[in-house]
C-alpha cells in the first residue's frame, strides 16, 4: 500500500466516531434498471496491411493512431482508402485525408478530399470534390453524408447527377442505393436527351427520380421545355426514356400559337399526341379563341385539337362583340407554317348552337374559317336577329372588323319578322342576302322567285291590310330592325288584301314556320364551361310608394268593331322599282 494511502487510513481511524460519521461516502451504484442504455458498438475498424508509416500516442487524453501513406481500412463489406488518417481506437472513428475513397459491396464508390467515418454508427461524411459512383449514375457535390447500414446518401449543398441520358442538378438530394431512387429538392433542373439528340428541359422544386426505370415523379409547379413546345403541371410523372408524361393538377401544353390545358394530361412526345381530361381548355393566342370541354385530344404534327364531352363551347372575342358556339364535338385545326394550304378552321357537330349579342342560331354542323372570318352553317340552319328569323338549306355568316357584315342564305331562303302587333311579315326566295350594320339588319336582297307578305299598319296601332308581292328579285330596307321600304326590281306582281277579306291562307307564305322555342339562350349555350360569363341582373330598386290615383271609367268599345282603317285600292304596279307601304 502506498505511504499516502497508509497514513490516510490511520488518520481516519484516529478520528472520533461522530466525525467519522460525517465523512463523505462513495455513492452506491445505481440500480441496473436506472442505468442508461449502453450504445451499440459496431465491429472494430480493421487496418489493412500496406501502410508505410504508423505513429501512435495519446493527444489531449485521447488515444490516436496516425497513419501515413497508402492507408486502408475494412469493416464488414466496407473499405476505406486514403493518403493519411487519424484512427481513434477507443471511439472506433477515423478521420481520413487526401484521395479518400469508400467502397461498399463493390458497387458504390465515394471519393473526396476529406472524410470522417464512424464505425459504430456506420456513417460517413465526405467533403471537398465529392464524387459518388454506382453502376447507373455519377453524383458530384461538395459535402455528402452516407449511411452504410441503410445504404442511403444525402447532400444539402448542391449536387449534380449524370447518367447516359440525363443530367440533374438540385440544392438538396437523397439517394437510396438499394432501390436506386433519388429525391431532389430546391431548384431542380433535369435535362433529358433522346436517341435522336433532342433535349427536354424540366425544372421544379421537388422531384423523385428512379435511376433504373428513368422515370421522374414530380410534385409542385413543374415546367418542361421540349423541341416542339412547353408543358406545365403541378403533379405528375415523366418517363425520360419513352418521353411520355402523365400530368395532373392544372396541366398545360404550350406551342407558339396555342395553349391546351386540363385537370389531367397524358402526352407522348415521340408520337406528338396528348389526351386531356377534366376542365379542358384550348386557347388560340392569335385570334382570342377559347375552347372548353371535358375531354380533349391533341395531335401536334397535324395541328389538330378535338374537344368533346358535356357540350364543349367556343368563345371568340372580337372587340366589344363575343361569339359563343356550342356543339357535341369541336375540332380546331391550326395554320401550319410548313403547310401553305392549311388554314385555321374550327369544325362543330352535331346540334350546334350560336349566341352572339342579339344574334342566335342553330344547325346540325358548322365550319368556321378563321382566316376569312366566315362561318358556314349546314343542315337546317336557323338564325334569329332581334325579331327576325332566317332559315334556308345552308348559310354563311361573313364578318368584317369583328362584326357581322352579311348573312347569305342559299336555297329555300325564308325570313320572318314579328311586328309591333305580333303579326308576321314574311319574305322568301331562292337565295337571300342580308346586310348588317352595327350587328343589325340594314338591307335584304331576295334573288330569284321572290315573294313577300307584309302587314300595312296605320300608326303602328292598327292593321290596314296585307301587301303580297311576287317578283324575280326584291330589296327590303330596314331601320332599327324595322322594315322601311320594299323595292321590286324585276317584274313585280303586287296585291293588297284589306282586313275584312283576309283568310288564314292569306297570312302565310308557303313554307312558313315560326320557331321561337328553338332559339338558344345564354344559359343553354354557355353551359357549365362559361357559366361565370352570365352576368346576374341587378335587382330593381324599390320605388317609393305613392297614393293610388282614382280610377277613371274606361270607355266601352263598340261591339264587333276592329281598330282598323279602310284600305285604299292599291295602285297598279309600275315597271320601275317602287317603294312599298311603310310601316
Coordinates of C-alpha atoms in Angstrom, one line a residue:
X1 CA 0.0 0.0 0.0
X2 CA 1.5 3.4 -0.9
X3 CA 2.6 5.6 2.0
X4 CA 0.0 8.3 1.4
X5 CA -2.9 5.9 1.4
X6 CA -1.5 4.2 4.6
X7 CA -1.3 7.5 6.5
X8 CA -4.8 8.5 5.4
X9 CA -6.2 5.2 6.6
X10 CA -4.7 5.5 10.1
X11 CA -5.7 9.2 10.4
X12 CA -9.3 8.2 9.6
X13 CA -9.2 5.6 12.4
X14 CA -7.9 8.2 14.8
X15 CA -10.9 10.5 14.3
X16 CA -13.8 10.4 16.8
X17 CA -16.7 8.2 15.8
X18 CA -19.0 11.3 15.5
X19 CA -16.6 12.9 13.0
X20 CA -16.1 9.7 11.1
X21 CA -19.9 9.5 10.5
X22 CA -19.8 12.9 8.7
X23 CA -17.0 11.9 6.3
X24 CA -18.1 11.6 2.6
X25 CA -19.0 8.2 1.5
X26 CA -18.7 6.7 -2.0
X27 CA -22.1 6.8 -3.6
X28 CA -23.8 3.5 -4.0
X29 CA -24.2 2.0 -7.5
X30 CA -27.5 3.0 -9.2
X31 CA -29.9 0.1 -9.7
X32 CA -29.4 -1.7 -13.0
X33 CA -32.9 -0.6 -14.3
X34 CA -32.0 3.1 -13.9
X35 CA -28.7 2.9 -15.9
X36 CA -28.7 4.5 -19.4
X37 CA -28.8 2.1 -22.4
X38 CA -25.4 1.1 -23.5
X39 CA -24.7 2.4 -27.0
X40 CA -24.4 -0.2 -29.7
X41 CA -20.9 -0.9 -30.7
X42 CA -20.0 -1.7 -34.3
X43 CA -17.4 -4.1 -35.4
X44 CA -13.9 -2.7 -34.9
X45 CA -12.5 -1.0 -38.0
X46 CA -9.5 -3.1 -39.1
X47 CA -6.3 -1.6 -40.5
X48 CA -5.3 -3.2 -43.7
X49 CA -1.6 -4.1 -44.3
X50 CA 0.4 -1.9 -46.5
X51 CA 0.5 1.4 -44.6
X52 CA 4.0 2.9 -44.9
X53 CA 4.2 4.6 -41.5
X54 CA 2.3 4.2 -38.3
X55 CA 2.6 6.6 -35.3
X56 CA 0.6 6.2 -32.0
X57 CA 0.1 8.2 -28.9
X58 CA -2.2 10.0 -26.6
X59 CA -3.3 13.5 -27.6
X60 CA -5.4 15.5 -25.1
X61 CA -6.3 12.3 -23.3
X62 CA -7.5 10.5 -26.4
X63 CA -5.7 7.6 -27.9
X64 CA -5.0 8.3 -31.6
X65 CA -3.1 6.3 -34.2
X66 CA -1.7 8.4 -37.0
X67 CA -1.3 6.6 -40.3
X68 CA 0.7 7.8 -43.4
X69 CA 0.9 6.5 -46.9
X70 CA -1.3 4.0 -48.7
X71 CA -3.7 3.8 -45.8
X72 CA -6.6 1.2 -45.9
X73 CA -9.3 0.1 -43.5
X74 CA -12.0 -2.5 -43.6
X75 CA -15.3 -3.0 -41.7
X76 CA -17.6 -5.8 -42.9
X77 CA -18.5 -5.1 -46.5
X78 CA -16.9 -1.6 -46.5
X79 CA -13.4 -0.5 -47.4
X80 CA -11.9 3.0 -46.8
X81 CA -8.7 4.2 -48.5
X82 CA -6.8 7.5 -48.2
X83 CA -3.3 9.0 -48.1
X84 CA -3.3 9.6 -44.4
X85 CA -5.6 9.2 -41.4
X86 CA -6.2 9.6 -37.7
X87 CA -7.7 6.5 -36.2
X88 CA -9.5 7.0 -32.8
X89 CA -9.2 3.5 -31.3
X90 CA -11.5 3.9 -28.3
X91 CA -14.3 5.7 -30.3
X92 CA -14.0 3.4 -33.4
X93 CA -13.8 6.5 -35.6
X94 CA -11.5 7.6 -38.5
X95 CA -10.5 11.0 -40.0
X96 CA -9.2 10.5 -43.5
X97 CA -7.2 13.0 -45.6
X98 CA -6.4 13.3 -49.3
X99 CA -7.7 10.9 -52.0
X100 CA -10.3 9.5 -49.7
X101 CA -12.3 6.6 -51.2
X102 CA -15.1 4.5 -49.6
X103 CA -16.2 1.3 -51.4
X104 CA -19.3 -0.8 -50.3
X105 CA -20.2 -4.1 -51.9
X106 CA -18.0 -3.3 -54.9
X107 CA -21.0 -1.3 -56.3
X108 CA -21.0 2.1 -54.5
X109 CA -17.8 4.2 -54.6
X110 CA -17.5 7.6 -52.9
X111 CA -14.4 9.8 -53.5
X112 CA -13.5 13.1 -51.7
X113 CA -10.7 15.3 -50.4
X114 CA -11.5 14.5 -46.7
X115 CA -13.7 12.0 -44.9
X116 CA -15.0 11.1 -41.5
X117 CA -16.1 7.6 -40.6
X118 CA -18.0 6.4 -37.5
X119 CA -17.6 2.7 -37.2
X120 CA -20.2 2.3 -34.5
X121 CA -23.0 4.2 -36.4
X122 CA -21.6 3.1 -39.8
X123 CA -21.9 6.6 -41.1
X124 CA -19.5 8.6 -43.3
X125 CA -19.2 12.2 -44.3
X126 CA -17.2 13.2 -47.3
X127 CA -16.2 16.8 -48.1
X128 CA -14.4 18.5 -50.9
X129 CA -14.8 17.5 -54.6
X130 CA -17.1 14.6 -53.6
X131 CA -17.9 12.1 -56.4
X132 CA -20.2 9.1 -55.9
X133 CA -20.4 6.3 -58.4
X134 CA -22.7 3.3 -58.8
X135 CA -23.3 1.2 -62.0
X136 CA -26.2 3.6 -63.1
X137 CA -25.1 7.1 -62.3
X138 CA -22.5 9.6 -61.1
X139 CA -23.1 12.2 -58.4
X140 CA -20.8 15.2 -57.7
X141 CA -21.2 17.6 -54.7
X142 CA -19.2 19.3 -52.0
X143 CA -20.5 17.6 -48.9
X144 CA -22.1 14.1 -48.8
X145 CA -23.4 12.1 -45.9
X146 CA -23.6 8.3 -46.4
X147 CA -25.3 5.7 -44.1
X148 CA -23.7 2.4 -44.8
X149 CA -26.3 0.4 -42.9
X150 CA -29.3 1.9 -44.7
X151 CA -27.2 2.4 -47.9
X152 CA -28.5 6.0 -48.3
X153 CA -26.7 9.2 -49.2
X154 CA -27.8 12.8 -48.9
X155 CA -26.5 16.3 -49.6
X156 CA -27.6 19.8 -48.8
X157 CA -25.0 22.0 -50.6
X158 CA -26.0 21.4 -54.2
X159 CA -25.4 18.3 -56.3
X160 CA -25.0 17.3 -60.0
X161 CA -26.1 13.8 -61.2
X162 CA -25.3 12.3 -64.6
X163 CA -26.2 9.1 -66.4
X164 CA -26.1 8.3 -70.2
X165 CA -29.4 10.1 -71.0
X166 CA -29.9 12.6 -68.2
X167 CA -28.2 15.4 -66.2
X168 CA -29.8 16.6 -63.0
X169 CA -29.0 19.5 -60.6
X170 CA -30.5 20.4 -57.3
X171 CA -29.7 22.1 -54.0
X172 CA -30.7 19.1 -51.9
X173 CA -30.8 15.4 -52.6
X174 CA -31.4 12.0 -51.1
X175 CA -30.3 8.7 -52.7
X176 CA -31.3 5.1 -51.8
X177 CA -28.6 2.9 -53.3
X178 CA -30.8 -0.2 -52.8
X179 CA -33.9 1.0 -54.6
X180 CA -31.8 3.3 -56.9
X181 CA -34.3 6.1 -56.2
X182 CA -33.2 9.8 -55.9
X183 CA -35.3 12.5 -54.2
X184 CA -34.3 16.0 -55.2
X185 CA -35.4 19.3 -53.7
X186 CA -35.0 23.1 -54.4
X187 CA -34.1 24.4 -57.8
X188 CA -34.3 21.0 -59.5
X189 CA -33.2 21.0 -63.1
X190 CA -33.3 17.9 -65.3
X191 CA -32.1 17.7 -68.9
X192 CA -33.1 14.6 -70.8
X193 CA -31.6 13.6 -74.2
X194 CA -33.4 11.2 -76.5
X195 CA -31.9 8.9 -79.1
X196 CA -32.2 11.5 -81.8
X197 CA -30.4 14.1 -79.8
X198 CA -33.4 16.2 -78.9
X199 CA -33.3 17.6 -75.4
X200 CA -36.1 18.1 -72.8
X201 CA -35.6 20.6 -70.0
X202 CA -37.5 20.0 -66.7
X203 CA -37.5 22.5 -63.8
X204 CA -39.3 22.3 -60.4
X205 CA -38.6 22.2 -56.7
X206 CA -39.4 18.5 -55.7
X207 CA -38.5 15.6 -57.9
X208 CA -38.2 11.8 -57.4
X209 CA -36.1 10.0 -60.0
X210 CA -35.7 6.3 -60.4
X211 CA -32.3 5.6 -61.9
X212 CA -33.3 2.1 -63.1
X213 CA -36.6 2.9 -64.8
X214 CA -35.5 6.5 -65.6
X215 CA -38.9 7.7 -64.5
X216 CA -39.3 11.1 -62.8
X217 CA -42.1 11.8 -60.3
X218 CA -42.7 15.5 -59.5
X219 CA -44.8 17.4 -57.0
X220 CA -45.3 21.1 -57.2
X221 CA -45.1 23.6 -60.2
X222 CA -43.1 21.9 -62.9
X223 CA -42.1 23.2 -66.4
X224 CA -40.9 21.0 -69.2
X225 CA -39.5 22.6 -72.4
X226 CA -39.2 20.4 -75.4
X227 CA -38.2 20.8 -79.0
X228 CA -41.8 21.3 -80.1
X229 CA -43.4 23.1 -77.2
X230 CA -43.6 23.5 -73.4
X231 CA -45.5 21.6 -70.7
X232 CA -46.6 22.7 -67.3
X233 CA -48.2 20.8 -64.3
X234 CA -48.3 20.8 -60.6
X235 CA -48.0 17.0 -60.1
X236 CA -47.3 14.1 -62.4
X237 CA -44.9 11.5 -63.9
X238 CA -42.4 11.8 -66.7
X239 CA -40.6 8.9 -68.4
X240 CA -37.3 10.1 -69.7
X241 CA -36.9 7.1 -72.0
X242 CA -40.3 6.9 -73.7
X243 CA -40.8 10.7 -73.1
X244 CA -44.4 10.0 -72.0
X245 CA -45.8 12.4 -69.4
X246 CA -48.8 11.9 -67.1
X247 CA -49.5 15.4 -65.7
X248 CA -52.1 16.3 -63.1
X249 CA -53.3 19.5 -61.4
X250 CA -53.5 22.4 -63.9
X251 CA -51.7 20.6 -66.7
X252 CA -50.9 22.6 -69.9
X253 CA -49.2 22.1 -73.3
X254 CA -48.0 25.4 -74.9
X255 CA -47.0 25.9 -78.5
X256 CA -46.2 29.3 -80.2
X257 CA -49.8 29.6 -81.2
X258 CA -51.9 27.5 -78.8
X259 CA -52.3 26.6 -75.1
X260 CA -54.0 23.3 -74.2
X261 CA -54.8 22.6 -70.6
X262 CA -56.8 20.3 -68.3
X263 CA -57.0 18.7 -64.9
X264 CA -55.1 15.7 -66.2
X265 CA -52.9 15.4 -69.3
X266 CA -51.1 12.4 -70.8
X267 CA -48.7 13.4 -73.5
X268 CA -46.4 11.3 -75.7
X269 CA -43.6 13.5 -77.1
X270 CA -42.4 10.8 -79.5
X271 CA -45.9 10.4 -81.1
X272 CA -46.7 14.1 -80.6
X273 CA -50.1 13.1 -79.2
X274 CA -51.8 14.1 -76.0
X275 CA -55.1 13.4 -74.2
X276 CA -56.5 15.9 -71.7
X277 CA -59.4 15.3 -69.3
X278 CA -61.3 17.4 -66.8
X279 CA -62.0 21.1 -67.5
X280 CA -60.1 21.0 -70.8
X281 CA -59.3 24.3 -72.5
X282 CA -57.7 25.3 -75.7
X283 CA -56.6 28.9 -76.2
X284 CA -55.6 30.3 -79.7
X285 CA -53.3 33.2 -78.9
X286 CA -53.7 34.8 -82.3
X287 CA -57.4 35.3 -82.6
X288 CA -58.7 35.4 -79.0
X289 CA -60.3 32.0 -79.4
X290 CA -61.0 29.8 -76.3
X291 CA -62.5 26.3 -76.4
X292 CA -63.6 24.4 -73.3
X293 CA -64.9 20.9 -72.7
X294 CA -64.5 17.8 -70.5
X295 CA -62.3 15.7 -72.9
X296 CA -59.6 16.7 -75.4
X297 CA -57.2 15.1 -77.8
X298 CA -54.2 16.8 -79.4
X299 CA -52.2 15.9 -82.5
X300 CA -49.3 18.3 -82.6
X301 CA -47.9 17.2 -86.0
X302 CA -51.3 17.6 -87.6
X303 CA -52.1 20.8 -85.7
X304 CA -55.5 19.4 -84.5
X305 CA -57.3 19.5 -81.2
X306 CA -60.6 17.7 -80.7
X307 CA -62.9 18.5 -77.7
X308 CA -66.0 16.5 -76.7
X309 CA -68.0 15.6 -73.6
X310 CA -70.5 17.7 -71.8
X311 CA -71.2 20.0 -74.8
X312 CA -67.9 21.9 -75.3
X313 CA -68.1 25.6 -76.0
X314 CA -66.1 28.1 -78.1
X315 CA -65.7 31.8 -77.1
X316 CA -64.4 34.2 -79.7
X317 CA -63.9 37.8 -78.6
X318 CA -63.8 40.4 -81.4
X319 CA -63.7 44.0 -80.0
X320 CA -66.8 44.5 -77.9
X321 CA -68.6 41.6 -79.5
X322 CA -68.3 38.0 -78.3
X323 CA -69.4 34.8 -80.2
X324 CA -70.3 31.7 -78.2
X325 CA -70.7 28.4 -80.0
X326 CA -71.6 25.0 -78.5
X327 CA -71.8 21.5 -80.0
X328 CA -71.3 17.9 -79.1
X329 CA -67.9 17.9 -80.8
X330 CA -65.4 20.6 -81.6
X331 CA -62.3 20.2 -83.9
X332 CA -59.8 23.0 -84.1
X333 CA -57.1 23.0 -86.9
X334 CA -54.1 25.3 -86.6
X335 CA -52.4 27.0 -89.5
X336 CA -49.1 25.3 -90.1
X337 CA -46.0 27.2 -91.5
X338 CA -44.9 24.1 -93.2
X339 CA -48.2 23.6 -95.0
X340 CA -49.2 26.5 -97.2
X341 CA -52.8 25.4 -97.8
X342 CA -53.7 24.6 -94.2
X343 CA -55.9 27.4 -92.8
X344 CA -57.1 27.9 -89.2
X345 CA -60.5 26.3 -89.2
X346 CA -63.0 25.2 -86.5
X347 CA -65.5 22.4 -87.1
X348 CA -68.5 21.8 -84.9
X349 CA -71.1 19.0 -85.0
X350 CA -73.8 18.0 -84.2
X351 CA -76.5 20.1 -82.6
X352 CA -74.7 23.3 -83.0
X353 CA -75.9 26.4 -81.0
X354 CA -74.8 30.0 -81.5
X355 CA -75.1 33.0 -79.2
X356 CA -73.8 36.4 -80.2
X357 CA -75.4 39.5 -78.7
X358 CA -78.7 39.9 -80.5
X359 CA -77.9 37.1 -82.9
X360 CA -78.7 33.5 -82.0
X361 CA -78.7 30.4 -84.2
X362 CA -78.6 26.6 -84.5
X363 CA -77.7 24.0 -87.1
X364 CA -76.5 20.4 -87.4
X365 CA -72.9 21.2 -88.4
X366 CA -70.7 24.2 -88.7
X367 CA -67.4 25.3 -90.3
X368 CA -65.6 28.4 -89.1
X369 CA -62.9 29.7 -91.4
X370 CA -61.0 31.9 -89.0
X371 CA -58.7 33.2 -91.7
X372 CA -61.5 34.7 -93.7
X373 CA -63.9 35.2 -90.8
X374 CA -66.6 33.2 -92.5
X375 CA -69.0 30.8 -90.6
X376 CA -70.7 28.1 -92.7
X377 CA -73.9 26.6 -91.3
X378 CA -75.2 23.3 -92.8
X379 CA -78.3 21.1 -92.5
X380 CA -81.4 23.0 -91.3
X381 CA -79.7 26.2 -90.2
X382 CA -81.7 28.9 -88.5
X383 CA -80.8 32.4 -87.2
X384 CA -82.6 34.9 -85.1
X385 CA -81.7 38.5 -85.0
X386 CA -83.9 40.7 -82.8
X387 CA -87.5 39.9 -84.0
X388 CA -86.3 38.4 -87.3
X389 CA -86.0 34.7 -88.1
X390 CA -83.9 33.4 -91.1
X391 CA -83.9 29.9 -92.5
X392 CA -82.5 28.1 -95.6
X393 CA -80.8 24.9 -96.7
X394 CA -77.4 26.4 -95.9
X395 CA -76.0 29.7 -94.7
X396 CA -72.8 31.8 -94.5
X397 CA -72.1 34.4 -91.8
X398 CA -69.5 36.8 -93.1
X399 CA -67.7 39.1 -90.6
X400 CA -65.7 42.3 -91.1
X401 CA -63.7 44.1 -88.4
X402 CA -65.1 41.8 -85.7
X403 CA -68.8 42.5 -86.6
X404 CA -71.4 40.7 -88.7
X405 CA -71.3 42.1 -92.3
X406 CA -73.5 39.7 -94.3
X407 CA -75.7 36.6 -93.8
X408 CA -76.1 34.6 -97.1
X409 CA -78.9 32.1 -97.3
X410 CA -78.9 29.5 -100.1
X411 CA -81.8 27.5 -101.4
X412 CA -85.3 27.8 -99.9
X413 CA -84.4 31.0 -98.1
X414 CA -87.1 32.4 -95.8
X415 CA -87.2 35.4 -93.5
X416 CA -89.9 36.0 -90.9
X417 CA -90.2 39.2 -88.9
X418 CA -92.6 39.9 -86.0
X419 CA -94.0 43.4 -86.0
X420 CA -95.3 45.5 -83.1
X421 CA -98.8 44.0 -83.3
X422 CA -97.3 40.5 -83.2
X423 CA -98.1 39.8 -86.8
X424 CA -95.5 38.1 -89.0
X425 CA -94.1 39.7 -92.1
X426 CA -92.5 37.2 -94.5
X427 CA -90.2 37.1 -97.4
X428 CA -88.8 34.1 -99.3
X429 CA -86.8 33.3 -102.4
X430 CA -84.2 31.1 -104.0
X431 CA -81.3 32.9 -102.3
X432 CA -81.3 35.8 -99.8
X433 CA -78.5 38.2 -98.9
X434 CA -78.9 40.0 -95.6
X435 CA -76.6 43.0 -94.9
X436 CA -75.8 44.2 -91.4
X437 CA -74.7 47.5 -89.9
X438 CA -73.6 47.5 -86.2
X439 CA -74.9 43.9 -86.0
X440 CA -78.4 44.9 -87.1
X441 CA -80.1 44.1 -90.4
X442 CA -79.9 47.1 -92.7
X443 CA -81.0 45.5 -96.1
X444 CA -82.2 42.2 -97.5
X445 CA -81.9 41.3 -101.2
X446 CA -84.0 38.4 -102.4
X447 CA -82.5 36.8 -105.6
X448 CA -84.9 34.6 -107.6
X449 CA -88.5 33.7 -107.1
X450 CA -89.0 36.5 -104.6
X451 CA -92.2 36.6 -102.6
X452 CA -93.2 38.9 -99.7
X453 CA -96.1 39.3 -97.3
X454 CA -96.2 42.4 -95.2
X455 CA -98.8 43.9 -92.9
X456 CA -99.6 47.6 -93.6
X457 CA -100.1 49.4 -90.3
X458 CA -101.9 52.6 -89.5
X459 CA -99.9 54.5 -86.9
X460 CA -98.4 51.2 -85.5
X461 CA -101.7 50.6 -83.8
X462 CA -104.0 49.1 -86.4
X463 CA -103.7 46.8 -89.4
X464 CA -104.8 48.5 -92.6
X465 CA -104.2 45.4 -94.8
X466 CA -101.7 43.0 -96.2
X467 CA -99.4 43.5 -99.2
X468 CA -98.5 40.4 -101.1
X469 CA -95.9 40.6 -103.9
X470 CA -94.3 38.3 -106.4
X471 CA -91.1 39.4 -108.2
X472 CA -87.9 37.9 -109.7
X473 CA -85.8 40.0 -107.3
X474 CA -86.6 42.2 -104.4
X475 CA -84.9 44.6 -101.9
X476 CA -86.0 45.4 -98.4
X477 CA -84.6 48.3 -96.4
X478 CA -84.6 48.3 -92.6
X479 CA -84.0 50.9 -89.8
X480 CA -83.9 50.0 -86.1
X481 CA -84.7 46.4 -87.0
X482 CA -88.0 47.5 -88.7
X483 CA -88.7 47.4 -92.4
X484 CA -88.9 50.9 -94.0
X485 CA -89.2 50.2 -97.7
X486 CA -89.7 47.3 -100.3
X487 CA -88.4 47.7 -103.8
X488 CA -89.4 45.3 -106.5
X489 CA -86.6 45.2 -109.0
X490 CA -87.9 42.8 -111.7
X491 CA -91.4 42.0 -113.0
X492 CA -93.4 42.7 -109.8
X493 CA -96.9 41.5 -109.2
X494 CA -98.5 43.0 -106.1
X495 CA -101.9 42.6 -104.5
X496 CA -103.3 44.3 -101.4
X497 CA -105.8 42.5 -99.2
X498 CA -108.0 44.6 -96.8
X499 CA -108.6 43.2 -93.3
X500 CA -112.1 42.1 -93.8
X501 CA -111.1 40.0 -96.8
X502 CA -108.2 38.3 -95.0
X503 CA -108.2 34.5 -94.8
X504 CA -105.9 32.2 -92.9
X505 CA -104.1 31.2 -96.1
X506 CA -103.5 34.9 -96.9
X507 CA -101.4 35.4 -93.8
X508 CA -98.9 32.7 -94.6
X509 CA -96.4 32.1 -97.4
X510 CA -95.7 28.5 -98.4
X511 CA -93.0 27.1 -96.1
X512 CA -93.7 29.5 -93.2
X513 CA -92.6 28.2 -89.8
X514 CA -92.2 30.4 -86.7
X515 CA -89.8 28.6 -84.3
X516 CA -89.2 30.8 -81.2
X517 CA -89.0 27.9 -78.8
X518 CA -85.8 26.7 -80.5
X519 CA -84.0 29.9 -80.0
X520 CA -80.9 29.3 -77.8
X521 CA -80.4 31.3 -74.6
X522 CA -77.2 32.3 -72.9
X523 CA -77.6 29.6 -70.3
X524 CA -78.1 26.8 -72.8
X525 CA -75.2 27.8 -75.0
X526 CA -72.7 28.7 -72.2
X527 CA -73.4 25.6 -70.2
X528 CA -71.1 24.9 -67.2
X529 CA -68.0 25.9 -69.1
X530 CA -68.8 29.7 -69.3
X531 CA -71.4 29.9 -66.5
X532 CA -69.3 32.7 -65.0
X533 CA -69.8 34.8 -68.1
X534 CA -73.5 35.1 -67.4
X535 CA -73.9 38.4 -65.5
X536 CA -76.5 38.4 -62.8
X537 CA -79.2 41.0 -63.4
X538 CA -79.1 43.8 -60.8
X539 CA -82.1 43.9 -58.5
X540 CA -84.5 46.6 -59.4
X541 CA -84.6 49.4 -56.8
X542 CA -87.9 49.7 -54.9
X543 CA -89.9 52.8 -55.8
X544 CA -91.3 55.0 -53.1
X545 CA -94.9 54.3 -52.5
X546 CA -97.4 56.9 -53.7
X547 CA -101.1 57.2 -53.2
X548 CA -103.0 55.5 -55.9
X549 CA -104.9 57.7 -58.3
X550 CA -108.6 57.5 -58.6
X551 CA -109.5 55.1 -61.4
X552 CA -111.1 56.8 -64.4
X553 CA -114.1 54.9 -66.0
X554 CA -113.0 53.3 -69.3
X555 CA -115.0 53.9 -72.5
X556 CA -116.8 50.7 -73.5
X557 CA -115.8 49.5 -77.0
X558 CA -118.4 49.2 -79.7
X559 CA -119.2 45.5 -80.1
X560 CA -117.8 43.9 -83.3
X561 CA -115.7 47.0 -84.3
X562 CA -112.0 46.4 -85.1
X563 CA -109.4 49.2 -84.7
X564 CA -108.6 49.4 -88.4
X565 CA -109.0 51.8 -91.2
X566 CA -110.4 51.0 -94.5
X567 CA -107.8 50.2 -97.1
X568 CA -107.3 52.2 -100.2
X569 CA -107.3 50.4 -103.5
X570 CA -103.6 49.7 -104.3
X571 CA -102.1 51.3 -107.4
X572 CA -101.2 49.2 -110.3
X573 CA -97.5 48.1 -110.0
X574 CA -95.1 50.2 -112.0
X575 CA -92.5 48.8 -114.3
X576 CA -89.8 50.6 -112.5
X577 CA -88.9 49.8 -108.8
X578 CA -91.3 51.4 -106.4
X579 CA -91.4 51.7 -102.6
X580 CA -93.8 49.5 -100.7
X581 CA -96.1 50.8 -98.0
X582 CA -94.2 52.0 -95.0
X583 CA -94.8 50.5 -91.6

